[in-house]
Short mmCIF file of N, CA and C in Angstrom, two decimals:
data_model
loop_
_atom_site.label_atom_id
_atom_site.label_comp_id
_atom_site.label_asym_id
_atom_site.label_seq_id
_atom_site.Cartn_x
_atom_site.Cartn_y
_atom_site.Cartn_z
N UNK X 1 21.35 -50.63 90.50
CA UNK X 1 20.28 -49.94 91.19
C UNK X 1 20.76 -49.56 92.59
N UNK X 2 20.34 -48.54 93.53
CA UNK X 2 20.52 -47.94 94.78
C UNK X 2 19.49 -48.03 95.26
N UNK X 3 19.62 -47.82 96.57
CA UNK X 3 18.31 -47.83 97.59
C UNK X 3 18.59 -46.05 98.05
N UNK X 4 18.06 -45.05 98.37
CA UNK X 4 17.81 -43.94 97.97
C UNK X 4 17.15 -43.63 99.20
N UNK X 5 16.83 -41.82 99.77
CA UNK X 5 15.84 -41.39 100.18
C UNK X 5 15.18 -40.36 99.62
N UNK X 6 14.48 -39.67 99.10
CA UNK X 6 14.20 -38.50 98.75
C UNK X 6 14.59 -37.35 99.78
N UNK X 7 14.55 -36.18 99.69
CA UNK X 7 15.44 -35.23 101.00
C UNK X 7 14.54 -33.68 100.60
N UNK X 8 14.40 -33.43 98.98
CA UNK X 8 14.40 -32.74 98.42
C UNK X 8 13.82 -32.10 97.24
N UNK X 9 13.25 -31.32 96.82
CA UNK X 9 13.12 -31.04 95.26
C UNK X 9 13.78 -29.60 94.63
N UNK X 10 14.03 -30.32 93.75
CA UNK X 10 14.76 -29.44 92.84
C UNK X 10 14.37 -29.01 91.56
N UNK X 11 14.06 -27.78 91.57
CA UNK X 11 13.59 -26.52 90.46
C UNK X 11 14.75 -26.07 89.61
N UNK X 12 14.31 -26.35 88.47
CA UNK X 12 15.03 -25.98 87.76
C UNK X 12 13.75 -25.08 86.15
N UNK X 13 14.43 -23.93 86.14
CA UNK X 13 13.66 -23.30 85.11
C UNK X 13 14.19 -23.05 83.64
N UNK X 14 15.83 -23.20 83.51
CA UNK X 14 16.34 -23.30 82.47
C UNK X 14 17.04 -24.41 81.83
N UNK X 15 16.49 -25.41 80.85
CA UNK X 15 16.73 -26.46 80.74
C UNK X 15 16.47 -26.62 79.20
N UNK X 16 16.93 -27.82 79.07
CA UNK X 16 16.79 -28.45 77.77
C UNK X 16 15.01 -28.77 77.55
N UNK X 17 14.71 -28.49 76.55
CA UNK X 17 12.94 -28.87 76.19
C UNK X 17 12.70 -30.51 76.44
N UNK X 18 13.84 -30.97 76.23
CA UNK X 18 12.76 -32.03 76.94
C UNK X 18 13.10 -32.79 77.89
N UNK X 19 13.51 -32.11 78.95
CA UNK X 19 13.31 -32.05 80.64
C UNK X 19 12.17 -31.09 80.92
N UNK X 20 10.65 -30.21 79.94
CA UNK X 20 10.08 -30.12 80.44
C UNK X 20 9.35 -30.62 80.76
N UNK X 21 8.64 -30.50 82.22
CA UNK X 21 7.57 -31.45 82.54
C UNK X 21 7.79 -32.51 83.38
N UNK X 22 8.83 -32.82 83.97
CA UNK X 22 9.56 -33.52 84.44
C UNK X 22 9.91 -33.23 86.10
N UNK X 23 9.61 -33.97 87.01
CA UNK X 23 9.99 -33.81 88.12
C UNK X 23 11.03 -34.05 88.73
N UNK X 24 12.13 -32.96 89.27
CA UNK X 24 13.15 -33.46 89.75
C UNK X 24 13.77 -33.70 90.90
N UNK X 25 14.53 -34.31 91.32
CA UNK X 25 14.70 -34.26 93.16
C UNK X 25 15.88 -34.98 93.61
N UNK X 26 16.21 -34.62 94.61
CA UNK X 26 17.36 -34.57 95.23
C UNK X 26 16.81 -35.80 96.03
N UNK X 27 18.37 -36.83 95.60
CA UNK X 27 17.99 -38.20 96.41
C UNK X 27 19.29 -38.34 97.57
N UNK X 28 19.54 -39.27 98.45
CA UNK X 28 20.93 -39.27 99.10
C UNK X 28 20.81 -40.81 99.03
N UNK X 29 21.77 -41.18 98.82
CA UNK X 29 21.54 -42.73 98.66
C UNK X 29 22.03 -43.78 100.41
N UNK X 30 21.22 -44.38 100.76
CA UNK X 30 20.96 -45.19 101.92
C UNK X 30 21.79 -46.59 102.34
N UNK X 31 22.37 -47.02 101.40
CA UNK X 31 23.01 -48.04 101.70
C UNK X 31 24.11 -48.39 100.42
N UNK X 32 24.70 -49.48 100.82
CA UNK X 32 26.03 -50.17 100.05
C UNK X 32 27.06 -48.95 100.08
N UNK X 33 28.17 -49.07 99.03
CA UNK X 33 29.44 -48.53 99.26
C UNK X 33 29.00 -46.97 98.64
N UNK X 34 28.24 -46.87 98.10
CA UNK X 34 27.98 -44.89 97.90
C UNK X 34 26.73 -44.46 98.66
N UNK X 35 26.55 -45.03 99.78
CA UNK X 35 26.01 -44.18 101.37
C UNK X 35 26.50 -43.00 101.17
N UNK X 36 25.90 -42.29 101.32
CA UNK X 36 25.81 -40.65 101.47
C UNK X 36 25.57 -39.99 100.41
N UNK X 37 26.35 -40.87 99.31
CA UNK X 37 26.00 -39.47 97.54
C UNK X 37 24.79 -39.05 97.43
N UNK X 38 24.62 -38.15 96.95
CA UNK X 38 23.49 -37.19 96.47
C UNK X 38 23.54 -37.27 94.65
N UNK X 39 22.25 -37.77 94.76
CA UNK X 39 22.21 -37.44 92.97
C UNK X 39 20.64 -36.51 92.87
N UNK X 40 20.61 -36.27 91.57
CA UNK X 40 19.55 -35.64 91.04
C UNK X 40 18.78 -36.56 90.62
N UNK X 41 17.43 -37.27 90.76
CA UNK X 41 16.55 -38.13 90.14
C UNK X 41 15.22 -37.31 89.49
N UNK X 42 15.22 -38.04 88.46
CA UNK X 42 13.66 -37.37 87.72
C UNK X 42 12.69 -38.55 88.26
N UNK X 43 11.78 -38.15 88.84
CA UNK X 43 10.73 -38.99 89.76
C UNK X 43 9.51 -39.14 88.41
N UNK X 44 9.21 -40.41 88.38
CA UNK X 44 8.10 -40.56 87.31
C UNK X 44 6.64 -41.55 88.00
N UNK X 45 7.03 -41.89 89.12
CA UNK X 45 6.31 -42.25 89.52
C UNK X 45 5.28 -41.72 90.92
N UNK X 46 5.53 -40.71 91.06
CA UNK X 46 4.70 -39.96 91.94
C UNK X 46 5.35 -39.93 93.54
N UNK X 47 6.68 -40.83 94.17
CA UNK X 47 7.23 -40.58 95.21
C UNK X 47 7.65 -38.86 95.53
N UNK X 48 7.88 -39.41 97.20
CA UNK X 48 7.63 -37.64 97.75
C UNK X 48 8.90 -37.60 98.60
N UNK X 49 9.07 -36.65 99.29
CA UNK X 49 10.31 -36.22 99.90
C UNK X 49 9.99 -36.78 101.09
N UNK X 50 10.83 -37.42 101.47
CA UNK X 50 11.13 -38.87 102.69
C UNK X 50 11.20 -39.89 102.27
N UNK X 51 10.48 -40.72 100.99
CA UNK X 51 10.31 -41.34 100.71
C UNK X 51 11.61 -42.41 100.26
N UNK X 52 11.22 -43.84 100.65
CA UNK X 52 12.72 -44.68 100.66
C UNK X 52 12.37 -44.94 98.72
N UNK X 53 13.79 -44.80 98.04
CA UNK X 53 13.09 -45.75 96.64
C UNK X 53 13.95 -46.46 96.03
N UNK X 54 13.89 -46.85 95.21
CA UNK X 54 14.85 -47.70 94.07
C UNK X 54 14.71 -46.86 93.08
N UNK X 55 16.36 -46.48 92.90
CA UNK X 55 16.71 -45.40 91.66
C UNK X 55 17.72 -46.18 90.51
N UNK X 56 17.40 -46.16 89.38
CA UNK X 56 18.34 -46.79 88.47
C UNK X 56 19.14 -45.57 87.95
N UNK X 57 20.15 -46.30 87.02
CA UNK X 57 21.06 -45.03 86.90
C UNK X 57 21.49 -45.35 85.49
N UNK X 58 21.69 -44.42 84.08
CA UNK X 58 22.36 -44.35 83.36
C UNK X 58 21.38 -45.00 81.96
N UNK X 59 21.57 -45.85 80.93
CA UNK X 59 20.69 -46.12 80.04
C UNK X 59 19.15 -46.37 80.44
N UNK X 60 19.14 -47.27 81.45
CA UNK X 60 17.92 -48.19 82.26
C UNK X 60 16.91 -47.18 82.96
N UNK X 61 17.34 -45.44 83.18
CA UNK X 61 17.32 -44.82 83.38
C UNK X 61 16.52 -43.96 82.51
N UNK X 62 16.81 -43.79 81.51
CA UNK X 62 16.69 -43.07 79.88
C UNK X 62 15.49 -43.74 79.72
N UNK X 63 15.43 -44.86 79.91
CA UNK X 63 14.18 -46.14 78.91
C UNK X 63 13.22 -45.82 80.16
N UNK X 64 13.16 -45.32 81.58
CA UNK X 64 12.21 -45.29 81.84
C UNK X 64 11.16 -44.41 81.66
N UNK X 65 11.69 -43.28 80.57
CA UNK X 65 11.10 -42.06 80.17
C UNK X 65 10.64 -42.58 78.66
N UNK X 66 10.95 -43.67 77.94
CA UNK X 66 11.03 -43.85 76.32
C UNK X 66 11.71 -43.32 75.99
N UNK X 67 12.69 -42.43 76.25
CA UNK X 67 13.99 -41.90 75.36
C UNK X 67 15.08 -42.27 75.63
N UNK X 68 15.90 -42.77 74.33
CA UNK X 68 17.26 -42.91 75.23
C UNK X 68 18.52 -41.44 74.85
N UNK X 69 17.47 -40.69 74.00
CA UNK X 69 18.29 -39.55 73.81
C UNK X 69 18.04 -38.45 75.07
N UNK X 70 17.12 -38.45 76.26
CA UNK X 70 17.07 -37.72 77.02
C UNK X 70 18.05 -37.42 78.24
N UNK X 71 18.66 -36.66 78.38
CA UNK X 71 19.89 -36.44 79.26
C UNK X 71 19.75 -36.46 80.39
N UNK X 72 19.26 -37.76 80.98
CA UNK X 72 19.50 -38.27 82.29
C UNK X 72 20.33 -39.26 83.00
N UNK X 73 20.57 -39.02 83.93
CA UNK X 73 21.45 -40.25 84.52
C UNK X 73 20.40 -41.13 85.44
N UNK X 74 19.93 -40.72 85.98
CA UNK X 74 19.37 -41.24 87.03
C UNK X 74 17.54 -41.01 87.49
N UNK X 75 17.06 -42.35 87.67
CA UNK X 75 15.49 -42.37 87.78
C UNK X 75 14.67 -43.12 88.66
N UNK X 76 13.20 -42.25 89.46
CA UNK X 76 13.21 -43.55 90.74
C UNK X 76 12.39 -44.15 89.85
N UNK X 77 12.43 -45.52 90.24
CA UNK X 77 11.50 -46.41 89.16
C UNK X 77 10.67 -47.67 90.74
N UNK X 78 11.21 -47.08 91.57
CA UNK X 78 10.26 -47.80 92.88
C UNK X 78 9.89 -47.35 94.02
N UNK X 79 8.57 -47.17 94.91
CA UNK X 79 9.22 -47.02 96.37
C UNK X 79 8.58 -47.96 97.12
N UNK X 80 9.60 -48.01 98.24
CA UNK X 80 9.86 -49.08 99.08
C UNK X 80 8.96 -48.96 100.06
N UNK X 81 8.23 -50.10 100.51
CA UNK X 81 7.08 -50.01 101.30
C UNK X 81 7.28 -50.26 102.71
N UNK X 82 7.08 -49.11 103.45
CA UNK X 82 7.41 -48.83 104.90
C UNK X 82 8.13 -49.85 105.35
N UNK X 83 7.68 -51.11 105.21
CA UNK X 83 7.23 -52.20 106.46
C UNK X 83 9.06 -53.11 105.98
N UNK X 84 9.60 -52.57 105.14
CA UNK X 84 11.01 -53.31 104.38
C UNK X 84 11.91 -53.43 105.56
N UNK X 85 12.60 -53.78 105.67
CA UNK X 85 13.75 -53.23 107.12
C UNK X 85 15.04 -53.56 106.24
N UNK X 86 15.68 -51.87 106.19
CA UNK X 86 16.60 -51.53 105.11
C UNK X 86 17.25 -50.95 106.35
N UNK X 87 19.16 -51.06 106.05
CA UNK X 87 19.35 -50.29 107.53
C UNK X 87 19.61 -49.08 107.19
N UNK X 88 20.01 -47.98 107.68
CA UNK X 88 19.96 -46.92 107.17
C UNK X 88 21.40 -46.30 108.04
#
C-alpha cells in the first residue's frame, strides 16, 4: 500500500467496457522510497483532488472492484483524516 495525494482527474473516453463508470485520477505518491511517482487510481470511494489516501496496487486492487479480470493496477481504498501527521 502507498500513502498518495490526489492532484488530478483523468478523462478518459475510449476504453475497455468495463472501465465504464469508473472514476479515474491522477495520484503522486507522498512518502517511502517511490515519493514522487504518479499513478493512475480508479477512486471508488468518493475522495477528491487534494485529498491524502491509501492506494493499493495490483490484485488487492482488482478485488476492490469484485473483479479480478478488470485491468487495473491501482485503487484508493482510504482517505486519510486531516488530523494524521504524515510528512510530506
Amino acid at each position: 500500500m502507498l500513502v498518495a495525494r490526489l492532484t488530478d482527474s483523468i478523462w478518459a473516453t475510449k476504453k475497455p467496457e468495463s472501465l465504464n463508470g469508473l472514476k479515474f485520477m491522477l495520484a503522486e505518491v507522498i512518502r517511502g522510497n517511490d515519493k514522487g511517482q504518479k499513478l493512475i487510481v480508479v477512486d471508488t470511494i468518493g475522495a477528491g483532488i487534494g485529498d491524502k489516501v491509501i492506494v493499493c496496487l495490483g490484485s488487492s486492487a482488482r478485488r476492490m472492484l469484485g473483479n479480478d479480470d478488470i485491468p487495473i493496477d491501482a485503487a484508493v481504498i482510504g482517505i486519510i483524516d486531516e488530523d494524521c501527521k504524515f510528512d510530506e
